[in-house]
Amino acid sequence: MFLFLRGLCMARGRKTAFTIHLTPVERQTLLAWQRATTISAGHARRGRIILLLADGVPISHIATTVGISRRFVYKWVRRFVHAGLEGLADQRDRGKRRVPSPPALREQHEKDTG
């Protein structure tokens, strides 16, 4: 019986090459994100990824727990390593096309018809 319980408590899977050591302030901030109701779910999810990794959870388990692919776990870990908490923030969508303002549309229409 003891061996059975002992096996359940041990983490399975390969250890990750990433090792993150959080400062007390970073850990406190990431934990606050988990409780916050005013930040986006994605932002909270990224914080959870970093917290789990700092606690030694393997990447594959983090991906399963959080519900995203391992590729995206690695993406957010790299951003955190390079930029800290600011690296986890939403970035402007680079693929989104800008829609011209109504005055610019009128000018374009006048050029086309005039």
Backbone as XML, in Angstrom:
<?xml version="1.0"?>
<chain id="A" units="angstrom">
  <residue number="1" name="MET">
    <atom name="N" x="0.824" y="-1.194" z="0.000"/>
    <atom name="CA" x="0.000" y="0.000" z="0.000"/>
    <atom name="C" x="0.862" y="1.249" z="0.000"/>
  </residue>
  <residue number="2" name="PHE">
    <atom name="N" x="1.906" y="1.279" z="0.802"/>
    <atom name="CA" x="2.778" y="2.436" z="0.882"/>
    <atom name="C" x="3.446" y="2.723" z="-0.467"/>
  </residue>
  <residue number="3" name="LEU">
    <atom name="N" x="3.893" y="1.678" z="-1.153"/>
    <atom name="CA" x="4.540" y="1.879" z="-2.448"/>
    <atom name="C" x="3.552" y="2.451" z="-3.464"/>
  </residue>
  <residue number="4" name="PHE">
    <atom name="N" x="2.315" y="2.011" z="-3.403"/>
    <atom name="CA" x="1.300" y="2.520" z="-4.313"/>
    <atom name="C" x="1.086" y="4.015" z="-4.106"/>
  </residue>
  <residue number="5" name="LEU">
    <atom name="N" x="0.946" y="4.442" z="-2.869"/>
    <atom name="CA" x="0.756" y="5.862" z="-2.577"/>
    <atom name="C" x="1.998" y="6.659" z="-2.931"/>
  </residue>
  <residue number="6" name="ARG">
    <atom name="N" x="3.157" y="6.077" z="-2.661"/>
    <atom name="CA" x="4.408" y="6.765" z="-2.975"/>
    <atom name="C" x="4.533" y="7.008" z="-4.474"/>
  </residue>
  <residue number="7" name="GLY">
    <atom name="N" x="4.125" y="6.051" z="-5.277"/>
    <atom name="CA" x="4.196" y="6.200" z="-6.733"/>
    <atom name="C" x="3.267" y="7.280" z="-7.247"/>
  </residue>
  <residue number="8" name="LEU">
    <atom name="N" x="2.127" y="7.462" z="-6.607"/>
    <atom name="CA" x="1.186" y="8.482" z="-7.044"/>
    <atom name="C" x="1.682" y="9.892" z="-6.751"/>
  </residue>
  <residue number="9" name="CYS">
    <atom name="N" x="2.465" y="10.044" z="-5.722"/>
    <atom name="CA" x="2.919" y="11.362" z="-5.317"/>
    <atom name="C" x="4.099" y="11.862" z="-6.146"/>
  </residue>
  <residue number="10" name="MET">
    <atom name="N" x="4.788" y="10.980" z="-6.778"/>
    <atom name="CA" x="5.976" y="11.383" z="-7.542"/>
    <atom name="C" x="5.561" y="11.943" z="-8.895"/>
  </residue>
  <residue number="11" name="ALA">
    <atom name="N" x="6.229" y="12.985" z="-9.318"/>
    <atom name="CA" x="5.955" y="13.558" z="-10.634"/>
    <atom name="C" x="6.522" y="12.637" z="-11.702"/>
  </residue>
  <residue number="12" name="ARG">
    <atom name="N" x="5.754" y="12.425" z="-12.724"/>
    <atom name="CA" x="6.221" y="11.590" z="-13.834"/>
    <atom name="C" x="6.581" y="12.477" z="-15.006"/>
  </residue>
  <residue number="13" name="GLY">
    <atom name="N" x="7.355" y="11.937" z="-15.909"/>
    <atom name="CA" x="7.742" y="12.705" z="-17.075"/>
    <atom name="C" x="9.173" y="13.175" z="-16.971"/>
  </residue>
  <residue number="14" name="ARG">
    <atom name="N" x="9.620" y="13.718" z="-18.055"/>
    <atom name="CA" x="10.991" y="14.179" z="-18.149"/>
    <atom name="C" x="11.133" y="15.529" z="-17.471"/>
  </residue>
  <residue number="15" name="LYS">
    <atom name="N" x="12.256" y="15.747" z="-16.840"/>
    <atom name="CA" x="12.526" y="17.053" z="-16.248"/>
    <atom name="C" x="12.795" y="18.045" z="-17.378"/>
  </residue>
  <residue number="16" name="THR">
    <atom name="N" x="12.410" y="19.264" z="-17.171"/>
    <atom name="CA" x="12.588" y="20.283" z="-18.186"/>
    <atom name="C" x="13.980" y="20.908" z="-18.107"/>
  </residue>
  <residue number="17" name="ALA">
    <atom name="N" x="14.458" y="21.424" z="-19.236"/>
    <atom name="CA" x="15.747" y="22.098" z="-19.266"/>
    <atom name="C" x="15.640" y="23.494" z="-18.653"/>
  </residue>
  <residue number="18" name="PHE">
    <atom name="N" x="14.417" y="24.030" z="-18.614"/>
    <atom name="CA" x="14.210" y="25.354" z="-18.041"/>
    <atom name="C" x="14.156" y="25.271" z="-16.527"/>
  </residue>
  <residue number="19" name="THR">
    <atom name="N" x="14.850" y="26.159" z="-15.886"/>
    <atom name="CA" x="14.765" y="26.289" z="-14.441"/>
    <atom name="C" x="14.491" y="27.753" z="-14.140"/>
  </residue>
  <residue number="20" name="ILE">
    <atom name="N" x="13.416" y="27.999" z="-13.443"/>
    <atom name="CA" x="13.053" y="29.372" z="-13.120"/>
    <atom name="C" x="13.061" y="29.515" z="-11.607"/>
  </residue>
  <residue number="21" name="HIS">
    <atom name="N" x="13.734" y="30.532" z="-11.144"/>
    <atom name="CA" x="13.727" y="30.874" z="-9.728"/>
    <atom name="C" x="13.031" y="32.226" z="-9.609"/>
  </residue>
  <residue number="22" name="LEU">
    <atom name="N" x="11.872" y="32.236" z="-8.994"/>
    <atom name="CA" x="11.100" y="33.463" z="-8.846"/>
    <atom name="C" x="11.527" y="34.212" z="-7.595"/>
  </residue>
  <residue number="23" name="THR">
    <atom name="N" x="11.546" y="35.522" z="-7.711"/>
    <atom name="CA" x="11.751" y="36.339" z="-6.522"/>
    <atom name="C" x="10.444" y="36.321" z="-5.726"/>
  </residue>
  <residue number="24" name="PRO">
    <atom name="N" x="10.485" y="36.636" z="-4.448"/>
    <atom name="CA" x="9.235" y="36.681" z="-3.675"/>
    <atom name="C" x="8.208" y="37.645" z="-4.273"/>
  </residue>
  <residue number="25" name="VAL">
    <atom name="N" x="8.677" y="38.755" z="-4.807"/>
    <atom name="CA" x="7.756" y="39.734" z="-5.418"/>
    <atom name="C" x="7.108" y="39.152" z="-6.672"/>
  </residue>
  <residue number="26" name="GLU">
    <atom name="N" x="7.908" y="38.482" z="-7.523"/>
    <atom name="CA" x="7.357" y="37.872" z="-8.737"/>
    <atom name="C" x="6.333" y="36.798" z="-8.385"/>
  </residue>
  <residue number="27" name="ARG">
    <atom name="N" x="6.668" y="35.943" z="-7.411"/>
    <atom name="CA" x="5.745" y="34.885" z="-7.012"/>
    <atom name="C" x="4.445" y="35.486" z="-6.477"/>
  </residue>
  <residue number="28" name="GLN">
    <atom name="N" x="4.560" y="36.509" z="-5.663"/>
    <atom name="CA" x="3.373" y="37.157" z="-5.091"/>
    <atom name="C" x="2.509" y="37.762" z="-6.195"/>
  </residue>
  <residue number="29" name="THR">
    <atom name="N" x="3.142" y="38.396" z="-7.175"/>
    <atom name="CA" x="2.406" y="38.994" z="-8.292"/>
    <atom name="C" x="1.690" y="37.928" z="-9.101"/>
  </residue>
  <residue number="30" name="LEU">
    <atom name="N" x="2.383" y="36.836" z="-9.421"/>
    <atom name="CA" x="1.774" y="35.765" z="-10.209"/>
    <atom name="C" x="0.629" y="35.098" z="-9.447"/>
  </residue>
  <residue number="31" name="LEU">
    <atom name="N" x="0.776" y="34.932" z="-8.158"/>
    <atom name="CA" x="-0.316" y="34.382" z="-7.355"/>
    <atom name="C" x="-1.507" y="35.337" z="-7.324"/>
  </residue>
  <residue number="32" name="ALA">
    <atom name="N" x="-1.241" y="36.632" z="-7.267"/>
    <atom name="CA" x="-2.324" y="37.623" z="-7.292"/>
    <atom name="C" x="-3.072" y="37.563" z="-8.619"/>
  </residue>
  <residue number="33" name="TRP">
    <atom name="N" x="-2.354" y="37.312" z="-9.713"/>
    <atom name="CA" x="-3.010" y="37.183" z="-11.014"/>
    <atom name="C" x="-3.994" y="36.024" z="-11.010"/>
  </residue>
  <residue number="34" name="GLN">
    <atom name="N" x="-3.683" y="34.956" z="-10.285"/>
    <atom name="CA" x="-4.566" y="33.792" z="-10.250"/>
    <atom name="C" x="-5.889" y="34.111" z="-9.561"/>
  </residue>
  <residue number="35" name="ARG">
    <atom name="N" x="-5.866" y="35.044" z="-8.624"/>
    <atom name="CA" x="-7.074" y="35.415" z="-7.882"/>
    <atom name="C" x="-7.809" y="36.602" z="-8.502"/>
  </residue>
  <residue number="36" name="ALA">
    <atom name="N" x="-7.146" y="37.332" z="-9.382"/>
    <atom name="CA" x="-7.718" y="38.568" z="-9.924"/>
    <atom name="C" x="-8.880" y="38.275" z="-10.863"/>
  </residue>
  <residue number="37" name="THR">
    <atom name="N" x="-9.864" y="39.146" z="-10.822"/>
    <atom name="CA" x="-11.014" y="39.031" z="-11.727"/>
    <atom name="C" x="-10.993" y="40.113" z="-12.804"/>
  </residue>
  <residue number="38" name="THR">
    <atom name="N" x="-9.994" y="40.996" z="-12.746"/>
    <atom name="CA" x="-9.965" y="42.115" z="-13.688"/>
    <atom name="C" x="-8.942" y="41.932" z="-14.801"/>
  </residue>
  <residue number="39" name="ILE">
    <atom name="N" x="-8.152" y="40.854" z="-14.778"/>
    <atom name="CA" x="-7.198" y="40.633" z="-15.864"/>
    <atom name="C" x="-7.749" y="39.553" z="-16.788"/>
  </residue>
  <residue number="40" name="SER">
    <atom name="N" x="-7.198" y="39.476" z="-17.983"/>
    <atom name="CA" x="-7.691" y="38.498" z="-18.948"/>
    <atom name="C" x="-7.344" y="37.082" z="-18.504"/>
  </residue>
  <residue number="41" name="ALA">
    <atom name="N" x="-8.132" y="36.139" z="-18.990"/>
    <atom name="CA" x="-7.888" y="34.736" z="-18.659"/>
    <atom name="C" x="-6.538" y="34.285" z="-19.211"/>
  </residue>
  <residue number="42" name="GLY">
    <atom name="N" x="-6.166" y="34.804" z="-20.372"/>
    <atom name="CA" x="-4.874" y="34.459" z="-20.966"/>
    <atom name="C" x="-3.717" y="34.917" z="-20.105"/>
  </residue>
  <residue number="43" name="HIS">
    <atom name="N" x="-3.844" y="36.098" z="-19.564"/>
    <atom name="CA" x="-2.800" y="36.650" z="-18.699"/>
    <atom name="C" x="-2.651" y="35.790" z="-17.438"/>
  </residue>
  <residue number="44" name="ALA">
    <atom name="N" x="-3.760" y="35.397" z="-16.851"/>
    <atom name="CA" x="-3.728" y="34.536" z="-15.672"/>
    <atom name="C" x="-3.143" y="33.171" z="-16.015"/>
  </residue>
  <residue number="45" name="ARG">
    <atom name="N" x="-3.478" y="32.656" z="-17.193"/>
    <atom name="CA" x="-2.958" y="31.363" z="-17.639"/>
    <atom name="C" x="-1.440" y="31.417" z="-17.776"/>
  </residue>
  <residue number="46" name="ARG">
    <atom name="N" x="-0.923" y="32.501" z="-18.324"/>
    <atom name="CA" x="0.533" y="32.641" z="-18.473"/>
    <atom name="C" x="1.217" y="32.678" z="-17.116"/>
  </residue>
  <residue number="47" name="GLY">
    <atom name="N" x="0.590" y="33.359" z="-16.168"/>
    <atom name="CA" x="1.140" y="33.384" z="-14.817"/>
    <atom name="C" x="1.161" y="32.007" z="-14.193"/>
  </residue>
  <residue number="48" name="ARG">
    <atom name="N" x="0.105" y="31.235" z="-14.445"/>
    <atom name="CA" x="0.047" y="29.871" z="-13.909"/>
    <atom name="C" x="1.137" y="28.996" z="-14.507"/>
  </residue>
  <residue number="49" name="ILE">
    <atom name="N" x="1.417" y="29.172" z="-15.792"/>
    <atom name="CA" x="2.487" y="28.420" z="-16.447"/>
    <atom name="C" x="3.807" y="28.654" z="-15.723"/>
  </residue>
  <residue number="50" name="ILE">
    <atom name="N" x="4.113" y="29.907" z="-15.456"/>
    <atom name="CA" x="5.384" y="30.253" z="-14.813"/>
    <atom name="C" x="5.423" y="29.719" z="-13.386"/>
  </residue>
  <residue number="51" name="LEU">
    <atom name="N" x="4.327" y="29.829" z="-12.654"/>
    <atom name="CA" x="4.283" y="29.296" z="-11.295"/>
    <atom name="C" x="4.509" y="27.786" z="-11.271"/>
  </residue>
  <residue number="52" name="LEU">
    <atom name="N" x="3.860" y="27.072" z="-12.161"/>
    <atom name="CA" x="4.022" y="25.620" z="-12.204"/>
    <atom name="C" x="5.451" y="25.234" z="-12.558"/>
  </residue>
  <residue number="53" name="LEU">
    <atom name="N" x="6.040" y="25.940" z="-13.517"/>
    <atom name="CA" x="7.414" y="25.636" z="-13.907"/>
    <atom name="C" x="8.380" y="25.921" z="-12.766"/>
  </residue>
  <residue number="54" name="ALA">
    <atom name="N" x="8.164" y="27.012" z="-12.049"/>
    <atom name="CA" x="9.019" y="27.352" z="-10.911"/>
    <atom name="C" x="8.904" y="26.301" z="-9.809"/>
  </residue>
  <residue number="55" name="ASP">
    <atom name="N" x="7.768" y="25.613" z="-9.741"/>
    <atom name="CA" x="7.573" y="24.559" z="-8.750"/>
    <atom name="C" x="8.102" y="23.210" z="-9.224"/>
  </residue>
  <residue number="56" name="GLY">
    <atom name="N" x="8.708" y="23.179" z="-10.416"/>
    <atom name="CA" x="9.342" y="21.957" z="-10.911"/>
    <atom name="C" x="8.441" y="21.011" z="-11.678"/>
  </residue>
  <residue number="57" name="VAL">
    <atom name="N" x="7.285" y="21.477" z="-12.108"/>
    <atom name="CA" x="6.366" y="20.638" z="-12.873"/>
    <atom name="C" x="6.887" y="20.527" z="-14.307"/>
  </residue>
  <residue number="58" name="PRO">
    <atom name="N" x="6.928" y="19.308" z="-14.885"/>
    <atom name="CA" x="7.403" y="19.138" z="-16.257"/>
    <atom name="C" x="6.513" y="19.877" z="-17.272"/>
  </residue>
  <residue number="59" name="ILE">
    <atom name="N" x="7.118" y="20.284" z="-18.371"/>
    <atom name="CA" x="6.427" y="21.043" z="-19.425"/>
    <atom name="C" x="5.182" y="20.311" z="-19.924"/>
  </residue>
  <residue number="60" name="SER">
    <atom name="N" x="5.288" y="19.008" z="-20.167"/>
    <atom name="CA" x="4.136" y="18.261" z="-20.696"/>
    <atom name="C" x="2.966" y="18.282" z="-19.717"/>
  </residue>
  <residue number="61" name="HIS">
    <atom name="N" x="3.245" y="18.226" z="-18.419"/>
    <atom name="CA" x="2.170" y="18.291" z="-17.424"/>
    <atom name="C" x="1.575" y="19.694" z="-17.354"/>
  </residue>
  <residue number="62" name="ILE">
    <atom name="N" x="2.415" y="20.701" z="-17.504"/>
    <atom name="CA" x="1.917" y="22.079" z="-17.510"/>
    <atom name="C" x="0.977" y="22.277" z="-18.687"/>
  </residue>
  <residue number="63" name="ALA">
    <atom name="N" x="1.392" y="21.796" z="-19.865"/>
    <atom name="CA" x="0.573" y="21.950" z="-21.065"/>
    <atom name="C" x="-0.789" y="21.278" z="-20.885"/>
  </residue>
  <residue number="64" name="THR">
    <atom name="N" x="-0.800" y="20.087" z="-20.309"/>
    <atom name="CA" x="-2.051" y="19.373" z="-20.077"/>
    <atom name="C" x="-2.916" y="20.095" z="-19.047"/>
  </residue>
  <residue number="65" name="THR">
    <atom name="N" x="-2.299" y="20.542" z="-17.974"/>
    <atom name="CA" x="-3.032" y="21.213" z="-16.899"/>
    <atom name="C" x="-3.654" y="22.517" z="-17.376"/>
  </residue>
  <residue number="66" name="VAL">
    <atom name="N" x="-2.875" y="23.299" z="-18.117"/>
    <atom name="CA" x="-3.328" y="24.620" z="-18.544"/>
    <atom name="C" x="-4.213" y="24.527" z="-19.788"/>
  </residue>
  <residue number="67" name="GLY">
    <atom name="N" x="-4.041" y="23.473" z="-20.576"/>
    <atom name="CA" x="-4.880" y="23.281" z="-21.751"/>
    <atom name="C" x="-4.338" y="23.907" z="-23.018"/>
  </residue>
  <residue number="68" name="ILE">
    <atom name="N" x="-3.014" y="23.997" z="-23.127"/>
    <atom name="CA" x="-2.393" y="24.503" z="-24.355"/>
    <atom name="C" x="-1.272" y="23.552" z="-24.753"/>
  </residue>
  <residue number="69" name="SER">
    <atom name="N" x="-0.728" y="23.735" z="-25.951"/>
    <atom name="CA" x="0.334" y="22.852" z="-26.417"/>
    <atom name="C" x="1.663" y="23.189" z="-25.741"/>
  </residue>
  <residue number="70" name="ARG">
    <atom name="N" x="2.579" y="22.218" z="-25.767"/>
    <atom name="CA" x="3.904" y="22.424" z="-25.189"/>
    <atom name="C" x="4.619" y="23.578" z="-25.885"/>
  </residue>
  <residue number="71" name="ARG">
    <atom name="N" x="4.380" y="23.739" z="-27.163"/>
    <atom name="CA" x="5.015" y="24.825" z="-27.924"/>
    <atom name="C" x="4.715" y="26.187" z="-27.310"/>
  </residue>
  <residue number="72" name="PHE">
    <atom name="N" x="3.456" y="26.405" z="-26.918"/>
    <atom name="CA" x="3.088" y="27.689" z="-26.334"/>
    <atom name="C" x="3.601" y="27.834" z="-24.907"/>
  </residue>
  <residue number="73" name="VAL">
    <atom name="N" x="3.725" y="26.723" z="-24.193"/>
    <atom name="CA" x="4.334" y="26.791" z="-22.863"/>
    <atom name="C" x="5.762" y="27.297" z="-23.007"/>
  </residue>
  <residue number="74" name="TYR">
    <atom name="N" x="6.514" y="26.709" z="-23.945"/>
    <atom name="CA" x="7.884" y="27.154" z="-24.183"/>
    <atom name="C" x="7.934" y="28.625" z="-24.597"/>
  </residue>
  <residue number="75" name="LYS">
    <atom name="N" x="6.985" y="29.042" z="-25.417"/>
    <atom name="CA" x="6.940" y="30.442" z="-25.871"/>
    <atom name="C" x="6.843" y="31.389" z="-24.683"/>
  </residue>
  <residue number="76" name="TRP">
    <atom name="N" x="5.919" y="31.117" z="-23.754"/>
    <atom name="CA" x="5.722" y="32.021" z="-22.627"/>
    <atom name="C" x="6.860" y="31.945" z="-21.627"/>
  </residue>
  <residue number="77" name="VAL">
    <atom name="N" x="7.459" y="30.775" z="-21.489"/>
    <atom name="CA" x="8.614" y="30.654" z="-20.600"/>
    <atom name="C" x="9.782" y="31.476" z="-21.152"/>
  </residue>
  <residue number="78" name="ARG">
    <atom name="N" x="10.013" y="31.386" z="-22.452"/>
    <atom name="CA" x="11.096" y="32.185" z="-23.066"/>
    <atom name="C" x="10.848" y="33.676" z="-22.878"/>
  </residue>
  <residue number="79" name="ARG">
    <atom name="N" x="9.612" y="34.102" z="-23.090"/>
    <atom name="CA" x="9.298" y="35.525" z="-22.908"/>
    <atom name="C" x="9.539" y="35.964" z="-21.474"/>
  </residue>
  <residue number="80" name="PHE">
    <atom name="N" x="9.170" y="35.109" z="-20.524"/>
    <atom name="CA" x="9.394" y="35.451" z="-19.120"/>
    <atom name="C" x="10.886" y="35.522" z="-18.810"/>
  </residue>
  <residue number="81" name="VAL">
    <atom name="N" x="11.654" y="34.577" z="-19.328"/>
    <atom name="CA" x="13.101" y="34.561" z="-19.085"/>
    <atom name="C" x="13.747" y="35.822" z="-19.644"/>
  </residue>
  <residue number="82" name="HIS">
    <atom name="N" x="13.310" y="36.257" z="-20.823"/>
    <atom name="CA" x="13.920" y="37.428" z="-21.466"/>
    <atom name="C" x="13.418" y="38.762" z="-20.923"/>
  </residue>
  <residue number="83" name="ALA">
    <atom name="N" x="12.131" y="38.839" z="-20.546"/>
    <atom name="CA" x="11.558" y="40.143" z="-20.188"/>
    <atom name="C" x="10.879" y="40.175" z="-18.827"/>
  </residue>
  <residue number="84" name="GLY">
    <atom name="N" x="10.896" y="39.095" z="-18.087"/>
    <atom name="CA" x="10.259" y="39.092" z="-16.774"/>
    <atom name="C" x="8.742" y="39.148" z="-16.880"/>
  </residue>
  <residue number="85" name="LEU">
    <atom name="N" x="8.109" y="39.714" z="-15.889"/>
    <atom name="CA" x="6.649" y="39.783" z="-15.866"/>
    <atom name="C" x="6.086" y="40.567" z="-17.056"/>
  </residue>
  <residue number="86" name="GLU">
    <atom name="N" x="6.833" y="41.564" z="-17.520"/>
    <atom name="CA" x="6.374" y="42.360" z="-18.673"/>
    <atom name="C" x="6.281" y="41.503" z="-19.933"/>
  </residue>
  <residue number="87" name="GLY">
    <atom name="N" x="7.075" y="40.448" z="-20.020"/>
    <atom name="CA" x="7.047" y="39.563" z="-21.180"/>
    <atom name="C" x="5.764" y="38.754" z="-21.284"/>
  </residue>
  <residue number="88" name="LEU">
    <atom name="N" x="5.020" y="38.668" z="-20.206"/>
    <atom name="CA" x="3.771" y="37.908" z="-20.201"/>
    <atom name="C" x="2.569" y="38.750" z="-20.615"/>
  </residue>
  <residue number="89" name="ALA">
    <atom name="N" x="2.779" y="40.041" z="-20.805"/>
    <atom name="CA" x="1.679" y="40.940" z="-21.172"/>
    <atom name="C" x="1.247" y="40.694" z="-22.614"/>
  </residue>
  <residue number="90" name="ASP">
    <atom name="N" x="-0.001" y="41.020" z="-22.891"/>
    <atom name="CA" x="-0.514" y="40.936" z="-24.259"/>
    <atom name="C" x="0.238" y="41.931" z="-25.122"/>
  </residue>
  <residue number="91" name="GLN">
    <atom name="N" x="0.574" y="41.507" z="-26.325"/>
    <atom name="CA" x="1.232" y="42.414" z="-27.260"/>
    <atom name="C" x="0.258" y="42.792" z="-28.349"/>
  </residue>
  <residue number="92" name="ARG">
    <atom name="N" x="0.538" y="43.926" z="-28.971"/>
    <atom name="CA" x="-0.321" y="44.388" z="-30.062"/>
    <atom name="C" x="-0.339" y="43.336" z="-31.159"/>
  </residue>
  <residue number="93" name="ASP">
    <atom name="N" x="-1.509" y="43.089" z="-31.705"/>
    <atom name="CA" x="-1.672" y="42.088" z="-32.752"/>
    <atom name="C" x="-1.033" y="42.593" z="-34.044"/>
  </residue>
  <residue number="94" name="ARG">
    <atom name="N" x="0.081" y="41.981" z="-34.415"/>
    <atom name="CA" x="0.809" y="42.438" z="-35.599"/>
    <atom name="C" x="0.116" y="42.067" z="-36.899"/>
  </residue>
  <residue number="95" name="GLY">
    <atom name="N" x="-0.722" y="41.037" z="-36.892"/>
    <atom name="CA" x="-1.346" y="40.585" z="-38.116"/>
    <atom name="C" x="-2.643" y="41.300" z="-38.445"/>
  </residue>
  <residue number="96" name="LYS">
    <atom name="N" x="-3.091" y="42.158" z="-37.594"/>
    <atom name="CA" x="-4.376" y="42.819" z="-37.797"/>
    <atom name="C" x="-4.197" y="44.031" z="-38.711"/>
  </residue>
  <residue number="97" name="ARG">
    <atom name="N" x="-5.047" y="44.123" z="-39.725"/>
    <atom name="CA" x="-4.983" y="45.252" z="-40.641"/>
    <atom name="C" x="-5.702" y="46.440" z="-40.037"/>
  </residue>
  <residue number="98" name="ARG">
    <atom name="N" x="-5.162" y="47.594" z="-40.270"/>
    <atom name="CA" x="-5.802" y="48.816" z="-39.780"/>
    <atom name="C" x="-6.937" y="49.212" z="-40.720"/>
  </residue>
  <residue number="99" name="VAL">
    <atom name="N" x="-8.028" y="49.597" z="-40.135"/>
    <atom name="CA" x="-9.182" y="50.054" z="-40.909"/>
    <atom name="C" x="-9.095" y="51.570" z="-40.975"/>
  </residue>
  <residue number="100" name="PRO">
    <atom name="N" x="-9.170" y="52.142" z="-42.187"/>
    <atom name="CA" x="-9.084" y="53.595" z="-42.293"/>
    <atom name="C" x="-10.234" y="54.285" z="-41.571"/>
  </residue>
  <residue number="101" name="SER">
    <atom name="N" x="-9.963" y="55.465" z="-41.077"/>
    <atom name="CA" x="-10.992" y="56.238" z="-40.393"/>
    <atom name="C" x="-12.030" y="56.720" z="-41.407"/>
  </residue>
  <residue number="102" name="PRO">
    <atom name="N" x="-13.230" y="57.073" z="-40.975"/>
    <atom name="CA" x="-14.282" y="57.524" z="-41.900"/>
    <atom name="C" x="-13.848" y="58.698" z="-42.792"/>
  </residue>
  <residue number="103" name="PRO">
    <atom name="N" x="-13.122" y="59.720" z="-42.286"/>
    <atom name="CA" x="-12.702" y="60.782" z="-43.207"/>
    <atom name="C" x="-11.768" y="60.268" z="-44.307"/>
  </residue>
  <residue number="104" name="ALA">
    <atom name="N" x="-10.902" y="59.351" z="-43.971"/>
    <atom name="CA" x="-9.996" y="58.800" z="-44.984"/>
    <atom name="C" x="-10.778" y="57.990" z="-46.013"/>
  </residue>
  <residue number="105" name="LEU">
    <atom name="N" x="-11.814" y="57.305" z="-45.587"/>
    <atom name="CA" x="-12.650" y="56.557" z="-46.523"/>
    <atom name="C" x="-13.376" y="57.500" z="-47.474"/>
  </residue>
  <residue number="106" name="ARG">
    <atom name="N" x="-13.870" y="58.641" z="-46.960"/>
    <atom name="CA" x="-14.559" y="59.623" z="-47.817"/>
    <atom name="C" x="-13.599" y="60.177" z="-48.861"/>
  </residue>
  <residue number="107" name="GLU">
    <atom name="N" x="-12.381" y="60.510" z="-48.429"/>
    <atom name="CA" x="-11.394" y="61.041" z="-49.373"/>
    <atom name="C" x="-11.082" y="60.028" z="-50.456"/>
  </residue>
  <residue number="108" name="GLN">
    <atom name="N" x="-10.927" y="58.758" z="-50.084"/>
    <atom name="CA" x="-10.642" y="57.709" z="-51.058"/>
    <atom name="C" x="-11.809" y="57.553" z="-52.019"/>
  </residue>
  <residue number="109" name="HIS">
    <atom name="N" x="-13.044" y="57.624" z="-51.509"/>
    <atom name="CA" x="-14.247" y="57.495" z="-52.333"/>
    <atom name="C" x="-14.325" y="58.654" z="-53.324"/>
  </residue>
  <residue number="110" name="GLU">
    <atom name="N" x="-14.011" y="59.875" z="-52.863"/>
    <atom name="CA" x="-14.059" y="61.052" z="-53.722"/>
    <atom name="C" x="-13.019" y="60.956" z="-54.837"/>
  </residue>
  <residue number="111" name="LYS">
    <atom name="N" x="-11.827" y="60.423" z="-54.524"/>
    <atom name="CA" x="-10.787" y="60.253" z="-55.539"/>
    <atom name="C" x="-11.228" y="59.243" z="-56.585"/>
  </residue>
  <residue number="112" name="ASP">
    <atom name="N" x="-11.871" y="58.137" z="-56.112"/>
    <atom name="CA" x="-12.296" y="57.082" z="-57.033"/>
    <atom name="C" x="-13.437" y="57.528" z="-57.950"/>
  </residue>
  <residue number="113" name="THR">
    <atom name="N" x="-14.350" y="58.342" z="-57.445"/>
    <atom name="CA" x="-15.530" y="58.745" z="-58.235"/>
    <atom name="C" x="-15.326" y="60.097" z="-58.944"/>
  </residue>
  <residue number="114" name="GLY">
    <atom name="N" x="-14.358" y="60.847" z="-58.519"/>
    <atom name="CA" x="-14.204" y="62.210" z="-58.991"/>
    <atom name="C" x="-13.346" y="62.371" z="-60.134"/>
  </residue>
</chain>
